[in-house]
Coordinates of C-alpha atoms and ligand atoms in Angstrom, one line a residue:
X27 CA -22.4 24.9 -1.1
X28 CA -21.9 27.9 1.1
X29 CA -20.9 31.2 -0.3
X30 CA -18.1 33.6 0.5
X31 CA -17.7 37.3 -0.5
X32 CA -15.1 39.8 0.8
X33 CA -14.2 43.4 0.1
X34 CA -11.3 45.7 1.0
X35 CA -11.3 49.1 -0.7
X36 CA -12.3 52.7 -0.7
X37 CA -16.1 52.1 -0.5
X38 CA -18.3 51.1 2.4
X39 CA -18.1 47.3 2.7
X40 CA -21.6 46.6 4.0
X41 CA -23.7 47.3 0.9
X42 CA -21.2 45.5 -1.3
X43 CA -21.2 42.4 1.0
X44 CA -25.0 42.3 1.3
X45 CA -25.4 42.6 -2.4
X46 CA -22.7 39.9 -3.0
X47 CA -24.4 37.6 -0.5
X48 CA -27.7 37.9 -2.4
X49 CA -26.0 36.8 -5.6
X50 CA -24.5 33.8 -3.7
X51 CA -27.7 32.9 -1.9
X52 CA -28.4 30.1 -4.4
X53 CA -25.4 28.2 -3.2
X54 CA -26.8 27.8 0.4
X55 CA -29.3 29.6 2.4
X56 CA -30.0 28.6 5.9
X57 CA -28.1 31.4 7.6
X58 CA -25.8 34.3 6.8
X59 CA -23.4 36.7 8.5
X60 CA -20.8 39.4 8.0
X61 CA -17.9 41.0 9.9
X62 CA -16.6 44.4 9.1
X63 CA -13.5 46.2 10.5
X64 CA -14.3 49.5 12.1
X65 CA -12.0 52.0 13.9
X66 CA -13.0 50.6 17.3
X67 CA -13.0 46.9 16.5
X68 CA -14.9 44.4 14.4
X69 CA -18.7 44.5 14.0
X70 CA -20.1 41.0 13.4
X71 CA -23.8 40.2 12.7
X72 CA -25.4 36.9 11.9
X73 CA -29.0 35.8 11.2
X74 CA -30.8 32.5 10.6
X75 CA -32.7 32.3 7.3
X76 CA -32.2 34.1 4.0
X77 CA -30.1 37.2 3.4
X78 CA -33.2 39.4 3.9
X79 CA -33.1 38.3 7.6
X80 CA -29.6 39.6 8.0
X81 CA -30.6 42.8 6.3
X82 CA -33.5 43.2 8.7
X83 CA -31.1 42.7 11.6
X84 CA -28.8 45.4 10.2
X85 CA -31.6 47.9 9.8
X86 CA -30.7 51.0 11.8
X87 CA -27.3 49.6 12.8
X88 CA -24.5 52.0 12.1
X89 CA -21.5 50.2 10.6
X90 CA -18.7 52.2 9.1
X91 CA -15.9 50.3 7.5
X92 CA -14.4 49.3 4.2
X93 CA -12.9 45.9 5.0
X94 CA -15.3 43.0 5.5
X95 CA -16.1 39.3 5.0
X96 CA -19.5 37.8 4.5
X97 CA -20.9 34.3 4.3
X98 CA -24.1 32.4 3.4
X99 CA -24.3 28.9 4.9
X100 CA -25.7 25.5 4.0
X101 CA -25.4 23.5 7.2
X102 CA -23.0 20.5 7.4
X103 CA -21.9 20.5 11.0
X104 CA -24.7 21.7 13.4
X105 CA -28.2 22.8 12.7
X106 CA -29.0 26.1 11.0
X107 CA -28.8 28.5 14.0
X108 CA -27.3 31.9 14.7
X109 CA -24.6 30.3 16.8
X110 CA -23.6 28.1 13.9
X111 CA -23.8 30.8 11.3
X112 CA -20.5 32.3 10.1
X113 CA -18.4 34.4 10.8
X114 CA -16.9 32.6 13.8
X115 CA -14.4 34.2 16.1
X116 CA -11.7 33.3 18.6
X117 CA -11.6 33.5 22.4
X118 CA -10.3 37.1 22.4
X119 CA -12.7 38.2 19.6
X120 CA -9.7 39.3 17.5
X121 CA -10.1 36.9 14.6
X122 CA -13.2 36.5 12.4
X123 CA -13.4 33.6 9.9
X124 CA -15.8 32.5 7.2
X125 CA -15.3 29.0 5.7
X126 CA -16.6 26.8 3.0
X127 CA -15.7 23.1 3.1
X128 CA -15.2 20.6 5.9
X129 CA -12.4 20.4 8.5
X130 CA -12.1 16.6 8.9
X131 CA -9.9 16.6 12.0
X132 CA -12.0 19.1 13.8
X133 CA -13.0 16.8 16.6
X134 CA -9.4 16.1 17.5
X135 CA -8.5 19.7 17.2
X136 CA -11.5 20.8 19.2
X137 CA -10.6 18.4 22.1
X138 CA -7.0 19.8 22.1
X139 CA -8.2 23.4 22.2
X140 CA -10.7 22.6 24.9
X141 CA -7.9 21.2 27.0
X142 CA -6.2 24.6 26.6
X143 CA -9.2 26.2 28.1
X144 CA -10.9 27.3 25.0
X145 CA -14.7 27.3 25.1
X146 CA -16.6 26.6 21.9
X147 CA -19.7 28.6 21.1
X148 CA -20.9 26.6 18.1
X149 CA -21.2 23.0 16.8
X150 CA -19.3 23.9 13.7
X151 CA -16.0 22.7 12.4
X152 CA -15.2 26.2 11.3
X153 CA -14.8 27.5 14.8
X154 CA -11.6 25.5 15.3
X155 CA -10.1 27.7 12.5
X156 CA -10.9 30.9 14.4
X157 CA -9.2 29.6 17.6
X158 CA -6.2 28.2 15.8
X159 CA -5.6 31.4 13.8
X160 CA -6.0 33.4 17.0
X161 CA -3.4 31.3 18.8
X162 CA -1.1 31.3 15.8
X163 CA -1.2 35.1 15.3
X164 CA 2.1 36.7 16.0
X165 CA 1.8 40.0 14.2
X166 CA 1.2 38.6 10.7
X167 CA -2.2 37.3 9.7
X168 CA -0.8 35.7 6.6
X169 CA 1.6 33.7 8.7
X170 CA -1.1 32.7 11.2
X171 CA -3.3 31.4 8.4
X172 CA -0.4 29.5 6.8
X173 CA 0.5 27.8 10.1
X174 CA -3.2 26.9 10.6
X175 CA -3.3 25.4 7.1
X176 CA -0.6 22.9 8.1
X177 CA -2.6 21.9 11.2
X178 CA -6.0 21.2 9.6
X179 CA -7.1 18.3 7.4
X180 CA -10.0 18.5 5.0
X181 CA -11.2 21.2 2.6
X182 CA -11.5 24.9 2.9
X183 CA -12.1 28.1 1.1
X184 CA -11.7 30.6 3.9
X185 CA -11.4 34.3 4.6
X186 CA -10.1 36.0 7.7
X187 CA -9.8 39.4 9.2
X188 CA -8.1 40.3 12.5
X189 CA -8.5 43.3 14.8
X190 CA -4.7 43.8 14.8
X191 CA -4.3 43.5 11.0
X192 CA -6.3 46.6 9.9
X193 CA -6.9 47.0 6.1
X194 CA -6.2 43.3 5.4
X195 CA -8.1 40.2 4.4
X196 CA -6.3 36.9 4.2
X197 CA -7.9 34.2 2.0
X198 CA -6.9 30.5 1.5
X199 CA -8.0 27.6 -0.6
X200 CA -7.8 23.8 -0.4
X201 CA -10.5 22.0 -2.3
X202 CA -13.0 24.8 -2.2
X203 CA -12.9 27.5 -4.8
X204 CA -11.8 31.1 -4.1
X205 CA -11.4 33.8 -6.7
X206 CA -9.8 37.3 -6.2
X207 CA -11.5 40.2 -8.0
X208 CA -9.4 43.2 -9.0
X209 CA -11.6 46.3 -8.9
X210 CA -10.8 50.0 -9.6
X211 CA -11.1 51.0 -6.0
X212 CA -10.3 47.9 -4.1
X213 CA -10.2 44.1 -4.1
X214 CA -12.7 41.3 -3.7
X215 CA -12.6 37.7 -3.0
X216 CA -15.5 35.3 -3.5
X217 CA -16.3 31.6 -3.9
X218 CA -18.1 32.4 -7.2
X219 CA -17.7 35.3 -9.7
X220 CA -21.4 36.1 -9.5
X221 CA -20.8 37.8 -6.1
X222 CA -18.4 40.4 -7.6
X223 CA -19.3 40.6 -11.3
X224 CA -21.2 43.9 -10.7
X225 CA -17.9 45.5 -9.6
X226 CA -15.3 43.8 -11.7
X227 CA -14.8 41.2 -14.4
X228 CA -11.0 41.0 -13.8
X229 CA -10.3 37.9 -11.7
X230 CA -7.4 35.8 -10.4
X231 CA -8.0 32.2 -9.4
X232 CA -6.4 30.9 -6.3
X233 CA -5.0 27.4 -6.8
X234 CA -4.9 24.5 -4.3
X235 CA -3.0 25.2 -1.1
X236 CA -2.5 28.8 -1.9
X237 CA -3.3 31.8 0.3
X238 CA -3.4 35.5 -0.5
X239 CA -3.4 38.8 1.4
X240 CA -5.7 41.5 0.0
X241 CA -5.5 45.2 0.7
X242 CA -7.0 48.2 -1.0
X243 CA -3.9 48.7 -3.1
X244 CA -3.1 45.1 -4.2
X245 CA -2.9 41.5 -3.4
X246 CA -0.1 39.0 -3.0
X247 CA -0.4 35.2 -3.5
X248 CA 1.9 32.6 -2.0
X249 CA 1.9 28.8 -1.6
X250 CA 1.4 27.1 1.8
X251 CA 5.2 26.8 1.8
X252 CA 5.5 30.7 1.5
X253 CA 6.7 30.7 -2.1
X254 CA 5.4 33.9 -3.8
X255 CA 3.3 33.3 -6.9
X256 CA 2.9 35.8 -9.7
X257 CA -0.4 35.3 -11.6
X258 CA -2.0 37.6 -14.1
X259 CA -5.7 38.5 -14.2
X260 CA -8.3 36.8 -16.4
X261 CA -11.4 38.5 -17.8
X262 CA -14.7 36.8 -17.1
X263 CA -17.5 36.9 -19.7
X264 CA -20.5 36.9 -17.4
X265 CA -22.5 40.1 -17.1
X266 CA -24.3 41.5 -14.1
X267 CA -27.6 41.4 -15.9
X268 CA -27.2 37.6 -16.4
X269 CA -27.9 37.3 -12.7
X270 CA -31.2 39.4 -12.8
X271 CA -34.7 38.1 -13.1
X272 CA -35.6 40.4 -16.0
X273 CA -39.3 40.3 -15.3
X274 CA -39.5 36.5 -14.7
X275 CA -41.0 35.4 -11.3
X276 CA -38.2 32.9 -10.8
X277 CA -34.7 32.1 -12.2
X278 CA -35.8 28.6 -13.0
X279 CA -38.5 29.9 -15.4
X280 CA -36.1 32.4 -16.9
X281 CA -33.5 29.7 -17.4
X282 CA -36.1 27.4 -19.0
X283 CA -36.9 30.2 -21.4
X284 CA -33.3 30.9 -22.1
X285 CA -32.8 27.5 -23.6
X286 CA -33.2 28.3 -27.3
X287 CA -30.3 30.8 -26.8
X288 CA -28.2 28.6 -24.6
X289 CA -28.4 25.7 -27.1
X290 CA -27.3 28.2 -29.8
X291 CA -24.4 29.2 -27.6
X292 CA -23.4 25.6 -27.2
X293 CA -23.0 25.2 -31.0
X294 CA -22.3 28.8 -32.0
X295 CA -19.0 28.8 -34.0
X296 CA -18.6 25.1 -33.5
X297 CA -20.2 23.7 -36.7
X298 CA -18.9 23.1 -40.2
X299 CA -22.2 22.4 -41.9
X300 CA -20.8 21.6 -45.4
X301 CA -18.4 19.0 -43.9
X302 CA -20.9 17.6 -41.5
X303 CA -18.3 18.0 -38.7
X304 CA -18.3 20.0 -35.5
X305 CA -15.1 21.8 -34.5
X306 CA -14.4 21.9 -30.8
X307 CA -11.3 24.0 -30.1
X308 CA -11.2 23.1 -26.5
X309 CA -10.4 19.5 -27.1
X310 CA -7.6 20.1 -29.6
X311 CA -4.8 19.6 -27.0
X312 CA -5.9 15.9 -26.7
X313 CA -7.3 15.3 -30.2
X314 CA -4.6 12.9 -31.4
X315 CA -5.3 10.5 -28.6
X316 CA -9.1 11.2 -28.4
X317 CA -9.7 10.3 -32.0
X318 CA -8.1 6.9 -31.4
X319 CA -9.9 6.3 -28.2
X320 CA -12.4 3.4 -28.0
X321 CA -13.5 3.6 -24.4
X322 CA -15.1 6.6 -22.7
X323 CA -16.5 6.9 -19.2
X324 CA -18.8 9.8 -18.4
X325 CA -18.9 10.7 -14.7
X326 CA -21.3 13.2 -13.1
X327 CA -24.0 13.8 -10.5
X328 CA -27.7 14.6 -10.4
X329 CA -29.0 16.3 -13.6
X330 CA -25.5 16.2 -15.1
X331 CA -25.5 12.5 -14.7
X332 CA -28.8 12.2 -16.6
X333 CA -27.3 14.3 -19.4
X334 CA -24.4 11.8 -19.4
X335 CA -26.9 8.9 -19.5
X336 CA -28.5 10.3 -22.7
X337 CA -24.9 11.0 -24.0
X338 CA -24.1 7.3 -23.8
X339 CA -26.9 6.4 -26.2
X340 CA -25.9 9.2 -28.5
X341 CA -22.3 8.1 -28.5
X342 CA -23.4 4.5 -29.2
X343 CA -25.5 5.7 -32.1
X344 CA -22.9 8.0 -33.7
X345 CA -19.5 6.5 -32.8
X346 CA -17.6 3.2 -32.5
X347 CA -16.7 3.9 -28.9
X348 CA -17.8 1.9 -25.8
X349 CA -19.3 4.2 -23.4
X350 CA -20.1 3.8 -19.7
X351 CA -21.8 6.4 -17.6
X352 CA -21.2 6.4 -13.8
X353 CA -22.5 8.3 -10.8
X354 CA -19.4 10.1 -9.6
X355 CA -20.2 9.4 -6.0
X356 CA -20.0 5.6 -6.7
X357 CA -17.4 5.6 -9.4
X358 CA -14.4 6.2 -7.1
X359 CA -15.2 3.1 -5.0
X360 CA -15.2 0.8 -8.0
X361 CA -12.3 -1.3 -8.9
X362 CA -11.1 0.9 -11.7
X363 CA -9.3 -0.8 -14.5
X364 CA -9.3 1.1 -17.7
X365 CA -8.2 -0.1 -21.2
X366 CA -5.4 2.0 -22.6
X367 CA -6.3 5.5 -23.9
X368 CA -9.6 5.6 -21.9
X369 CA -11.1 9.1 -21.6
X370 CA -13.1 10.2 -18.7
X371 CA -15.7 12.9 -19.5
X372 CA -16.7 14.9 -16.4
X373 CA -19.9 16.8 -16.8
X374 CA -20.7 19.5 -14.3
X375 CA -22.5 22.9 -14.4
X376 CA -20.6 24.3 -11.5
X377 CA -17.3 22.5 -12.1
X378 CA -17.0 22.3 -8.3
X379 CA -19.1 19.2 -7.4
X380 CA -17.0 17.4 -4.8
X381 CA -17.9 13.8 -5.9
X382 CA -17.2 14.6 -9.6
X383 CA -13.8 16.1 -8.6
X384 CA -12.9 13.1 -6.5
X385 CA -13.9 10.8 -9.3
X386 CA -11.6 12.5 -11.9
X387 CA -8.8 12.6 -9.4
X388 CA -9.1 8.8 -8.8
X389 CA -9.4 8.1 -12.6
X390 CA -6.3 10.2 -13.2
X391 CA -4.4 8.2 -10.6
X392 CA -5.4 5.0 -12.5
X393 CA -4.1 6.4 -15.8
X394 CA -7.2 7.7 -17.5
X395 CA -7.2 10.9 -19.6
X396 CA -9.5 13.7 -18.5
X397 CA -12.0 15.8 -20.4
X398 CA -14.3 18.4 -18.8
X399 CA -17.7 19.7 -19.9
X400 CA -18.3 22.6 -17.5
X401 CA -20.3 25.8 -17.4
X402 CA -18.3 27.8 -14.9
X403 CA -15.1 29.0 -16.6
X404 CA -12.0 28.6 -14.4
X405 CA -13.8 26.2 -12.0
X406 CA -11.9 23.3 -10.4
X407 CA -13.0 20.6 -12.9
X408 CA -12.1 22.9 -15.8
X409 CA -8.7 23.3 -14.3
X410 CA -8.0 19.7 -13.4
X411 CA -9.0 18.2 -16.8
X412 CA -6.6 18.2 -19.7
X413 CA -9.0 19.7 -22.2
X414 CA -12.7 20.3 -22.5
X415 CA -15.7 22.2 -23.8
X416 CA -17.5 25.0 -22.0
X417 CA -21.3 25.5 -22.1
X418 CA -21.1 29.3 -22.4
X419 CA -24.6 29.3 -21.0
X420 CA -24.2 32.2 -18.5
X421 CA -24.8 31.7 -14.8
X422 CA -27.5 29.1 -13.8
X423 CA -29.0 30.5 -10.6
X424 CA -32.1 28.3 -10.0
X425 CA -31.0 25.4 -7.9
X426 CA -32.9 23.1 -10.3
X427 CA -30.7 22.7 -13.3
X428 CA -32.5 23.2 -16.6
X429 CA -30.6 25.2 -19.3
X430 CA -27.4 23.5 -18.5
X431 CA -28.9 20.0 -19.1
X432 CA -30.0 20.8 -22.7
X433 CA -26.7 22.6 -23.2
X434 CA -24.8 19.5 -22.0
X435 CA -26.9 17.3 -24.3
X436 CA -26.0 19.6 -27.2
X437 CA -22.3 19.5 -26.5
X438 CA -22.2 15.8 -25.9
X439 CA -23.9 15.4 -29.3
X440 CA -21.3 17.6 -30.9
X441 CA -18.5 15.5 -29.4
X442 CA -20.1 12.3 -30.5
X443 CA -20.7 13.6 -34.0
X444 CA -17.1 14.8 -34.3
X445 CA -15.8 11.4 -33.2
X446 CA -18.3 9.6 -35.3
X447 CA -17.2 11.4 -38.4
X448 CA -13.7 10.2 -37.8
X449 CA -15.1 6.7 -37.4
X450 CA -17.8 5.4 -39.8
X451 CA -20.4 8.1 -39.9
X452 CA -21.0 9.3 -43.5
X453 CA -20.9 12.9 -44.8
X454 CA -24.6 12.7 -45.5
X455 CA -25.4 11.6 -41.9
X456 CA -23.0 14.3 -40.6
X457 CA -24.7 17.1 -42.6
X458 CA -28.2 15.9 -41.7
X459 CA -27.2 15.9 -38.0
X460 CA -25.8 19.4 -38.1
X461 CA -28.9 20.7 -39.9
X462 CA -31.0 19.2 -37.2
X463 CA -28.9 20.6 -34.4
X464 CA -29.1 24.1 -36.0
X465 CA -32.9 23.8 -36.1
X466 CA -33.2 23.0 -32.4
X467 CA -33.5 26.5 -31.0
X468 CA -36.6 27.2 -33.2
X469 CA -38.1 23.8 -32.3
X470 CA -37.5 24.6 -28.6
X471 CA -39.4 27.8 -29.0
X472 CA -42.3 25.8 -30.3
X473 CA -42.3 23.6 -27.2
X474 CA -42.1 26.7 -24.9
X475 CA -45.1 28.2 -26.7
X476 CA -47.2 25.5 -25.0
X477 CA -46.4 26.8 -21.5
X478 CA -50.1 27.7 -20.8
X479 CA -51.3 24.3 -21.8
X480 CA -48.7 22.7 -19.5
X481 CA -49.7 25.0 -16.7
X482 CA -53.3 23.7 -17.1
X483 CA -52.1 20.1 -16.9
X484 CA -50.2 21.0 -13.7
X485 CA -53.4 22.5 -12.3
X486 CA -55.1 19.2 -12.9
X487 CA -52.5 17.0 -11.2
X488 CA -50.5 19.0 -8.8
X489 CA -52.3 17.6 -5.7
X490 CA -51.3 14.0 -6.6
X491 CA -48.7 12.8 -4.1
X492 CA -47.0 10.2 -6.3
X493 CA -46.0 10.4 -10.0
X494 CA -44.2 8.1 -12.4
X495 CA -42.1 9.1 -15.4
X496 CA -41.4 6.6 -18.1
X497 CA -39.2 6.5 -21.1
X498 CA -37.0 4.1 -23.2
X499 CA -33.6 4.4 -24.7
X500 CA -32.7 8.1 -25.3
X501 CA -35.6 9.1 -23.2
X502 CA -35.2 6.8 -20.3
X503 CA -32.8 9.4 -18.7
X504 CA -35.4 12.1 -19.5
X505 CA -37.9 10.1 -17.4
X506 CA -35.3 10.1 -14.6
X507 CA -34.6 13.8 -15.0
X508 CA -38.3 14.6 -15.1
X509 CA -38.8 12.8 -11.8
X510 CA -35.8 14.6 -10.2
X511 CA -37.1 18.0 -11.3
X512 CA -40.6 17.3 -9.8
X513 CA -39.1 16.0 -6.5
X514 CA -36.6 18.7 -5.9
X515 CA -38.8 21.8 -6.5
X516 CA -42.3 20.6 -5.7
X517 CA -41.5 18.0 -3.0
X518 CA -43.9 15.6 -4.7
X519 CA -42.7 12.0 -4.7
X520 CA -41.8 10.9 -8.2
X521 CA -40.0 8.0 -9.8
X522 CA -38.3 7.8 -13.1
X523 CA -38.3 4.4 -14.7
X524 CA -37.3 2.7 -17.9
X525 CA -40.7 1.8 -19.3
X526 CA -39.7 -1.8 -19.9
X527 CA -39.2 -2.3 -16.2
X528 CA -42.8 -1.3 -15.4
X529 CA -44.2 -4.8 -15.4
X530 CA -41.4 -6.0 -13.2
X531 CA -42.8 -4.2 -10.1
X532 CA -43.8 -0.6 -10.3
X533 CA -47.0 -1.4 -12.2
X534 CA -48.4 -2.4 -8.8
X535 CA -48.5 1.3 -7.9
X536 CA -50.7 2.3 -10.7
X537 CA -54.1 3.8 -9.7
X538 CA -56.3 6.7 -10.7
X539 CA -54.5 9.0 -8.2
X540 CA -51.0 8.4 -9.7
X541 CA -50.2 10.2 -13.0
X542 CA -47.6 8.8 -15.3
X543 CA -45.6 11.1 -17.6
X544 CA -44.7 9.0 -20.7
X545 CA -42.0 10.3 -23.0
X546 CA -43.1 8.8 -26.3
X547 CA -41.7 10.6 -29.4
X548 CA -42.1 8.8 -32.7
X549 CA -38.8 6.9 -32.6
X550 CA -37.7 3.2 -32.8
X551 CA -39.1 2.7 -29.2
X552 CA -42.6 4.0 -30.1
X553 CA -44.5 0.8 -30.4
X554 CA -43.1 -0.6 -27.1
X555 CA -43.9 2.6 -25.3
X556 CA -47.4 2.6 -26.7
X557 CA -47.9 -0.9 -25.2
X558 CA -46.6 0.3 -21.8
X559 CA -49.1 3.2 -21.9
X560 CA -51.9 0.8 -22.7
X561 CA -50.9 -1.3 -19.7
X562 CA -51.2 1.8 -17.5
X563 CA -54.5 2.9 -19.0
X564 CA -56.1 -0.6 -18.5
X565 CA -55.3 -0.1 -14.8
X566 CA -57.0 3.3 -14.8
X567 CA -53.8 5.3 -14.3
X568 CA -53.9 8.9 -15.8
X569 CA -51.2 9.4 -18.6
X570 CA -49.7 12.6 -19.7
X571 CA -47.8 11.9 -22.9
X572 CA -44.9 13.9 -24.3
X573 CA -45.3 13.0 -27.9
X574 CA -44.4 14.0 -31.4
X575 CA -46.7 16.5 -33.0
X576 CA -49.7 15.0 -34.9
X577 CA -49.7 11.7 -33.1
X578 CA -53.5 11.2 -33.2
X579 CA -53.5 7.5 -32.4
X580 CA -51.9 8.3 -29.0
X581 CA -54.2 11.2 -28.3
X582 CA -57.1 8.7 -28.3
X583 CA -55.7 6.6 -25.4
X584 CA -54.0 9.1 -23.1
X585 CA -55.5 11.8 -20.9
X586 CA -53.2 14.7 -21.9
X587 CA -50.7 15.3 -24.6
X588 CA -47.8 17.8 -24.8
X589 CA -46.4 17.9 -28.3
X590 CA -42.8 18.2 -29.3
X591 CA -41.8 18.9 -33.0
X592 CA -40.2 16.1 -35.1
X593 CA -36.4 15.9 -35.0
X594 CA -33.8 13.2 -35.2
X595 CA -34.3 10.4 -32.7
X596 CA -31.1 11.2 -30.8
X597 CA -32.1 14.9 -30.5
X598 CA -35.6 14.2 -29.1
X599 CA -34.4 14.3 -25.4
X600 CA -33.3 18.0 -25.9
X601 CA -36.9 18.8 -26.7
X602 CA -38.7 16.2 -24.5
X603 CA -37.2 17.4 -21.3
X604 CA -38.7 20.9 -21.6
X605 CA -42.3 19.8 -20.9
X606 CA -41.0 18.0 -17.8
X607 CA -39.2 21.1 -16.6
X608 CA -42.3 23.3 -17.1
X609 CA -44.6 20.7 -15.5
X610 CA -42.5 20.6 -12.4
X611 CA -42.2 24.4 -12.4
X612 CA -46.0 24.9 -12.5
X613 CA -46.7 22.2 -10.0
X614 CA -44.2 23.8 -7.6
X615 CA -45.7 27.2 -8.3
X616 CA -49.2 26.0 -7.6
X617 CA -48.0 24.5 -4.3
X618 CA -46.3 27.7 -3.4
X619 CA -42.9 26.2 -3.1
X620 CA -39.7 28.2 -2.9
X621 CA -38.8 27.3 -6.5
X622 CA -35.3 28.8 -6.9
X623 CA -34.2 27.7 -3.4
X624 CA -35.9 24.4 -2.5
X625 CA -35.5 23.2 1.0
X626 CA -32.4 21.3 2.0
X627 CA -30.7 21.8 -1.3
X628 CA -27.8 23.9 -2.5
X629 CA -26.7 24.8 -6.0
X630 CA -23.2 23.5 -5.8
X631 CA -22.6 20.4 -3.8
X632 CA -19.0 20.8 -2.6
X633 CA -19.1 18.1 0.1
X634 CA -18.9 14.4 -0.6
Ligands
M6R730 O1 -22.8 21.4 -10.8 P1 -23.1 20.0 -11.2 O2 -23.6 19.9 -12.6 O3 -21.9 19.1 -11.0 O4 -24.2 19.5 -10.2 C1 -24.6 18.2 -10.1 C2 -25.9 18.1 -9.3 O5 -25.6 18.5 -8.0 C3 -27.0 18.9 -9.8 O6 -27.3 18.6 -11.2 C4 -28.3 18.7 -9.0 O7 -28.7 17.4 -9.1 C5 -29.4 19.7 -9.4 N1 -30.1 20.2 -8.2 C6 -30.4 19.1 -10.3 O8 -31.4 20.0 -10.6

């Protein structure tokens, strides 16, 4: 949730750190700070609010140094305040620490440290790390961090500098990602490659319970038991310009418009049209077991969960497999009892969501096999699953997930189709499905071309305080996702509901002030959805229909229509979600919300 960026090298650290923080701001953004080694000690500055506030504070301040650590925070312990912002330091102001994660035994440790006369300046769990490292320092910063790792429980990605260890940064990881960047004139460390991708695309991932010392000349990795580790660099494919707005007012809008391309990236090189079969190289290591598997559990959170919920219907349509879809945060508390050869499919943009990680670890303990569908290459979920499929969608910066959702739906469909073709699905059906998948990017452009029309609809309804989203079958999860998008970026209350449940309660809410977004493409649920819409209209509720092009009957009874082109039933959700994304975007924009960084949220939720 929080972000870390560090630099040691021949250049001035300050501009590199500030620029890196801006790239990380999407992860958390209630306060920020940095600490830089100078000849006469360590300069540390912190500010509440966005990175621009820290920049303001540094205006006119002379900092000269090329070793530094920086952090952007999303509060877990203690309110967003300067005192709680990172870096934190020890009693003697020698050690400066930044930290992502949660130190679970911090209260016990804090009490012990207070008994030894240490005064705490913040309410954070991180401050115990600073004091412990300070007390454990005996000439070697690496040793001090190693000893501290054995004293703390919980999760951390951390970075430390010490007044008496000039030219050195020590970083460590347990449960929170840390990546080392190898540059031409120095070394970087960050919680996310986007913070250093402008300077280098050569990275080394730190594994669980490892620590590393970085200097200008090199880096050395070792385990918490001091065993040296040799690890070669990997090259990341993300480009610096992927993290630019390129003329769009917000990343969310840019990412909505990227979808024709990101869908194409999800199937590029993965289709054999003549055979009606997708090919997914990433799952080949487990293919022999996977093709025999008859039970799949999809686990995920938030928008990724809704992608999984659509995926269940698609699997049921195309394969012979029993599919469950579970919220990762609940899954691990269930009594897990899997049939033999059960595969868990973990869906995650970031690959770092704590609940999803915890869910796959628990499932593995209970004997399940693990597949990952992840966007961030080298992320924890991609490393802890046996095999998987990457989205290859480039960085998603807007906190509200958009392009990854449609990319996830595309990949889930490819997997279902691949398995279905090994079960009962005919060549004709396979070829038809592949043709329809290939057509999606152009159809998506057609939906996007209605942006102005959707903006006008948002203009009409953005002051309504309560919204309902309805759908059935494949599009029930789209109703849920539409409501989530509206809530998170516009702060308007919205509920997503399976349309059939309407008359069991929510219909009591319908009134002329409460718009309903009805997802009603021409599919096998059409007639039933049509009746539900009539029920709303007879109670004077305004209805915005997301409907198949040319549906004149529907146009006569609803207030507004957003058209999507005709495609196969199980592909409708990929198109139907786009009007919901745009509707939320324009409502939020009309309400002057902070669209890319909505209040209280963080892009990557690394706490349970
Ligand atoms: O990185 P993940 O896909 O695992 O993230 C899951 C959710 O935290 C995420 O989808 C969240 O719900 C978004 N804010 C939705 O827009």
